[in-house]
C-alpha cells in the first residue's frame, strides 16, 4: 500500500544535511522536510533539559506537518532524548546509527576512537555500545566542542578549525586507534581535514548511510515506503537562510535541471508549539 506522507529529518543546525544526502540517495521517492535549528545551534554544550525542550518543539513542528517518520539526524538528541520522545509522538522515530558495528568491523586492533559533542561523550553512549559488542575493545572518547560552532560559521578550512582539530585528535593518535567514529552529524563536513590529521591507516566511520538504511528498513516493515518515483524537499531553518543555502550546496548536489531544487524556508517553531 505504501504511504506518501513526508519524512522529517532534524538537527541542531546544518549537520543533519549529511544524513539528508544519504536519505535522498537511498529513498528518492520520499518527500523530505528538514529542520535545522540554526538560530540556537550548538546544542551539544547546553544543559540536558534545554536540549530536550528544543527537541520537543521540533517534533511538535513535525507533528503539525503530519510526517510518517522523523529521523533524529543529531547524535546529541539521539543520546539524550530519543527513547522518551518515542513514547510521546505518534509517528515512527529513529536516531542516528551509532557506528559501533561498522567501527568494530573495520578495526584490526580493536582500538576505537569516538569524537562527538560534550553532551554525547558525557552520555557514555558509544563506550557502552562498544563494550556491549566487544568487552575487550579499547575506546578513546573525545569531545570536540569547538567543531560545531566553527562548521556552522562555514569555517570548514583554515587555521582555526585546523588548530582545534590537531588539539582534539592528538590523544586519539597517541592512543593508536585505527577506526574513528564521527559521532556528530556535523563532522563529515570536515572529514578531509580529520583524515589528513589521523593518517591513511585510520578508517573514518560516518554512520549517515547506515542511518538512511535503517530508515528504509523501518518504513518497509511498516508498509510506509512512498509509492512515487521522485519526492520533493523542503529545507527549513530557524535563522539565516543564506548561510543555510551556502552550506547545503557544499553538502548536497541537487539535480536542479530536473526540477528537484529544494525549497528553503524560515520556520519559527513557536508558531507550531503554541498551537498545540
Ligand atoms: N549535529 C549534532 C550532533 O550530531 C550537533 C549538536 C550540537 O549542536 O552541538 O550531535
Coordinates of C-alpha atoms and ligand atoms in Angstrom, one line a residue:
X1 CA 0.0 0.0 0.0
X2 CA 2.7 2.5 1.0
X3 CA 2.4 6.0 2.5
X4 CA 3.3 9.2 0.7
X5 CA 3.4 11.4 3.8
X6 CA 6.7 13.2 4.3
X7 CA 9.7 12.2 6.4
X8 CA 11.0 14.7 8.9
X9 CA 14.8 14.9 9.4
X10 CA 16.2 17.3 12.1
X11 CA 19.3 18.6 13.7
X12 CA 20.5 21.4 15.9
X13 CA 21.8 23.1 12.7
X14 CA 23.4 22.2 9.4
X15 CA 25.0 18.9 10.4
X16 CA 21.9 16.8 9.7
X17 CA 22.2 17.7 6.0
X18 CA 24.9 15.0 5.8
X19 CA 22.1 12.5 6.7
X20 CA 19.6 14.1 4.2
X21 CA 22.1 13.5 1.5
X22 CA 22.1 9.7 2.2
X23 CA 18.3 9.5 2.6
X24 CA 17.9 11.3 -0.8
X25 CA 20.1 8.7 -2.5
X26 CA 18.6 5.7 -0.8
X27 CA 14.9 6.8 -0.8
X28 CA 14.5 9.2 -3.7
X29 CA 10.7 8.8 -3.8
X30 CA 10.2 10.3 -0.3
X31 CA 9.1 13.8 0.4
X32 CA 11.6 15.2 3.0
X33 CA 11.1 18.1 5.4
X34 CA 14.4 19.0 7.1
X35 CA 14.5 21.3 10.1
X36 CA 17.9 22.7 11.3
X37 CA 17.8 24.9 14.4
X38 CA 20.4 27.4 13.0
X39 CA 19.1 30.1 15.4
X40 CA 20.0 28.2 18.5
X41 CA 22.9 25.9 17.5
X42 CA 25.1 24.5 19.0
X43 CA 23.1 22.2 21.3
X44 CA 26.0 20.0 22.5
X45 CA 27.3 22.1 25.4
X46 CA 23.8 23.1 26.7
X47 CA 22.1 21.6 29.8
X48 CA 20.2 18.4 29.1
X49 CA 16.8 19.9 30.0
X50 CA 17.2 22.7 27.5
X51 CA 18.2 20.3 24.7
X52 CA 15.2 18.1 25.4
X53 CA 12.9 21.1 25.3
X54 CA 14.2 22.1 21.9
X55 CA 13.8 18.5 20.7
X56 CA 10.2 18.5 21.8
X57 CA 9.5 21.8 19.9
X58 CA 11.0 20.3 16.7
X59 CA 9.0 17.1 17.0
X60 CA 5.8 19.1 17.6
X61 CA 6.5 21.0 14.3
X62 CA 6.9 17.7 12.6
X63 CA 3.6 16.5 14.1
X64 CA 1.9 19.6 12.5
X65 CA 3.5 18.6 9.2
X66 CA 1.9 15.1 9.5
X67 CA 5.2 13.2 9.0
X68 CA 5.1 9.4 8.9
X69 CA 8.6 9.2 10.4
X70 CA 11.2 11.6 11.9
X71 CA 14.9 10.9 11.7
X72 CA 16.9 12.4 14.5
X73 CA 20.0 13.4 12.5
X74 CA 21.8 14.6 15.6
X75 CA 23.8 12.3 17.9
X76 CA 23.3 14.7 20.9
X77 CA 19.4 14.5 20.7
X78 CA 19.6 10.7 19.9
X79 CA 21.7 10.1 23.0
X80 CA 19.7 12.3 25.4
X81 CA 16.1 12.2 24.2
X82 CA 15.2 9.6 21.7
X83 CA 13.7 6.8 23.9
X84 CA 11.5 9.3 25.8
X85 CA 10.4 11.0 22.6
X86 CA 9.3 7.7 21.0
X87 CA 6.7 7.4 23.7
X88 CA 5.4 11.0 23.1
X89 CA 4.8 11.3 19.3
X90 CA 2.6 9.3 17.0
X91 CA 5.0 8.8 14.1
X92 CA 7.9 6.4 13.6
X93 CA 11.1 7.9 15.2
X94 CA 14.7 6.8 14.7
X95 CA 18.0 8.2 15.8
X96 CA 21.5 8.3 14.2
X97 CA 23.1 4.9 13.9
X98 CA 26.0 4.8 16.5
X99 CA 28.6 3.5 14.0
X100 CA 29.8 0.9 16.5
X101 CA 29.3 -2.3 14.4
X102 CA 31.0 -0.6 11.4
X103 CA 33.9 0.6 13.6
X104 CA 34.5 -2.9 15.2
X105 CA 34.3 -4.5 11.7
X106 CA 36.8 -2.0 10.3
X107 CA 39.3 -2.1 13.2
X108 CA 42.1 -4.7 13.3
X109 CA 43.5 -3.6 16.6
X110 CA 40.1 -3.1 18.3
X111 CA 41.2 0.3 19.4
X112 CA 38.3 2.7 18.5
X113 CA 38.2 6.4 18.8
X114 CA 34.9 8.4 19.1
X115 CA 34.6 12.1 18.5
X116 CA 31.4 13.9 19.4
X117 CA 29.8 16.9 21.3
X118 CA 30.3 17.2 25.0
X119 CA 26.8 16.0 25.7
X120 CA 27.1 12.9 23.6
X121 CA 30.5 12.0 25.1
X122 CA 29.2 12.6 28.6
X123 CA 26.3 10.3 27.9
X124 CA 28.8 7.4 27.5
X125 CA 26.5 6.0 24.8
X126 CA 29.3 5.0 22.4
X127 CA 31.6 3.5 25.0
X128 CA 28.7 1.4 26.4
X129 CA 27.7 0.2 22.9
X130 CA 31.3 -0.8 22.0
X131 CA 31.8 -2.6 25.3
X132 CA 28.5 -4.4 24.8
X133 CA 29.6 -5.7 21.4
X134 CA 33.3 -6.4 22.4
X135 CA 34.1 -6.1 26.1
X136 CA 37.9 -6.4 25.2
X137 CA 37.9 -3.4 22.9
X138 CA 39.7 -0.2 23.9
X139 CA 37.7 3.0 23.4
X140 CA 39.1 6.6 23.3
X141 CA 36.3 9.1 23.5
X142 CA 37.0 12.8 22.8
X143 CA 34.6 15.8 23.0
X144 CA 35.3 18.4 20.3
X145 CA 33.2 21.4 21.5
X146 CA 34.5 24.0 19.0
X147 CA 33.8 21.9 15.9
X148 CA 30.1 22.5 15.6
X149 CA 30.3 26.4 16.1
X150 CA 33.1 26.6 13.5
X151 CA 31.3 24.4 11.0
X152 CA 28.1 26.5 11.5
X153 CA 30.2 29.6 10.8
X154 CA 31.3 27.9 7.5
X155 CA 34.9 27.6 8.7
X156 CA 35.4 24.2 7.1
X157 CA 39.0 25.0 6.2
X158 CA 41.7 27.3 7.6
X159 CA 43.8 27.8 10.7
X160 CA 41.1 28.0 13.3
X161 CA 39.5 24.6 12.6
X162 CA 42.9 23.1 11.9
X163 CA 44.3 24.1 15.2
X164 CA 41.2 22.8 17.1
X165 CA 41.3 19.5 15.1
X166 CA 45.0 18.9 15.8
X167 CA 44.4 19.5 19.5
X168 CA 41.4 17.2 19.8
X169 CA 42.8 14.5 17.6
X170 CA 46.3 14.2 19.1
X171 CA 45.1 12.0 22.1
X172 CA 43.5 9.6 19.6
X173 CA 46.7 9.4 17.6
X174 CA 48.7 8.8 20.8
X175 CA 46.3 6.0 21.8
X176 CA 46.8 4.2 18.5
X177 CA 43.1 3.9 17.4
X178 CA 42.6 2.5 13.9
X179 CA 38.9 3.3 13.5
X180 CA 37.3 6.6 14.4
X181 CA 33.6 7.1 14.7
X182 CA 32.3 10.6 13.6
X183 CA 29.8 10.8 16.5
X184 CA 28.3 14.1 15.4
X185 CA 26.5 14.7 12.1
X186 CA 28.4 17.9 11.5
X187 CA 31.8 16.2 11.4
X188 CA 31.6 14.7 7.9
X189 CA 31.8 18.3 6.6
X190 CA 35.4 18.3 7.8
X191 CA 36.3 14.7 7.2
X192 CA 39.1 15.6 4.7
X193 CA 40.8 17.5 7.5
X194 CA 40.3 14.7 10.0
X195 CA 41.6 12.2 7.5
X196 CA 44.7 14.3 6.9
X197 CA 45.5 14.6 10.6
X198 CA 44.7 10.9 11.5
X199 CA 46.6 9.5 8.5
X200 CA 45.6 6.9 6.0
X201 CA 45.7 3.9 8.4
X202 CA 42.7 5.1 10.4
X203 CA 39.2 4.3 9.0
X204 CA 36.7 7.1 9.5
X205 CA 33.2 5.8 10.2
X206 CA 30.3 8.1 9.1
X207 CA 27.0 6.5 10.2
X208 CA 24.8 8.6 7.9
X209 CA 24.5 5.8 5.2
X210 CA 23.6 3.3 7.9
X211 CA 21.0 5.7 9.4
X212 CA 19.3 6.1 6.0
X213 CA 19.3 2.3 5.6
X214 CA 17.7 1.9 9.0
X215 CA 15.0 4.4 8.0
X216 CA 14.3 2.4 4.8
X217 CA 14.1 -0.9 6.7
X218 CA 11.7 0.6 9.3
X219 CA 9.5 2.2 6.6
X220 CA 9.4 -1.1 4.7
X221 CA 8.4 -3.1 7.8
X222 CA 5.6 -0.7 8.5
X223 CA 4.5 -0.7 4.9
X224 CA 5.1 3.0 4.7
X225 CA 7.6 3.4 1.8
X226 CA 6.5 6.1 -0.7
X227 CA 5.0 4.9 -3.9
X228 CA 6.2 7.7 -6.1
X229 CA 9.5 7.8 -8.0
X230 CA 10.6 11.3 -7.0
X231 CA 9.9 13.2 -3.9
X232 CA 10.2 16.9 -3.0
X233 CA 12.5 18.5 -0.5
X234 CA 11.7 21.4 1.9
X235 CA 14.7 22.7 3.9
X236 CA 13.5 24.6 7.0
X237 CA 15.8 26.6 9.3
X238 CA 15.2 28.8 12.3
X239 CA 17.6 31.6 11.2
X240 CA 20.0 32.7 8.4
X241 CA 18.7 31.2 5.2
X242 CA 21.6 32.5 3.0
X243 CA 24.1 30.6 5.2
X244 CA 21.9 27.5 5.1
X245 CA 21.7 27.7 1.3
X246 CA 25.5 28.0 1.0
X247 CA 26.3 25.1 3.3
X248 CA 23.6 23.0 1.7
X249 CA 25.3 23.5 -1.6
X250 CA 28.5 22.1 0.0
X251 CA 26.7 19.0 1.3
X252 CA 24.2 18.0 -1.3
X253 CA 24.4 18.2 -5.1
X254 CA 20.7 18.5 -6.1
X255 CA 20.0 17.7 -9.7
X256 CA 18.3 21.1 -10.3
X257 CA 18.0 20.6 -14.0
X258 CA 15.2 18.0 -13.3
X259 CA 13.3 20.5 -11.3
X260 CA 14.4 19.0 -8.0
X261 CA 15.7 22.2 -6.4
X262 CA 14.8 22.2 -2.7
X263 CA 12.6 24.9 -1.2
X264 CA 14.3 26.9 1.6
X265 CA 12.0 28.2 4.4
X266 CA 12.4 30.2 7.5
X267 CA 10.4 28.5 10.3
X268 CA 9.6 29.8 13.8
X269 CA 9.0 26.8 15.9
X270 CA 6.9 28.8 18.4
X271 CA 4.2 29.2 15.7
X272 CA 3.6 25.5 15.9
X273 CA 4.3 25.0 19.6
X274 CA 1.7 27.4 20.8
X275 CA -1.0 26.0 18.5
X276 CA -0.9 22.5 20.2
Ligands
LIG1 N1 24.9 17.5 14.8 C1 24.8 17.5 16.2 C2 25.2 16.1 16.7 O1 25.2 15.2 15.9 C3 25.5 18.6 16.8 C4 24.9 19.1 18.1 C5 25.3 20.5 18.6 O2 24.6 21.4 18.1 O3 26.2 20.6 19.3 O4 25.4 15.9 17.9

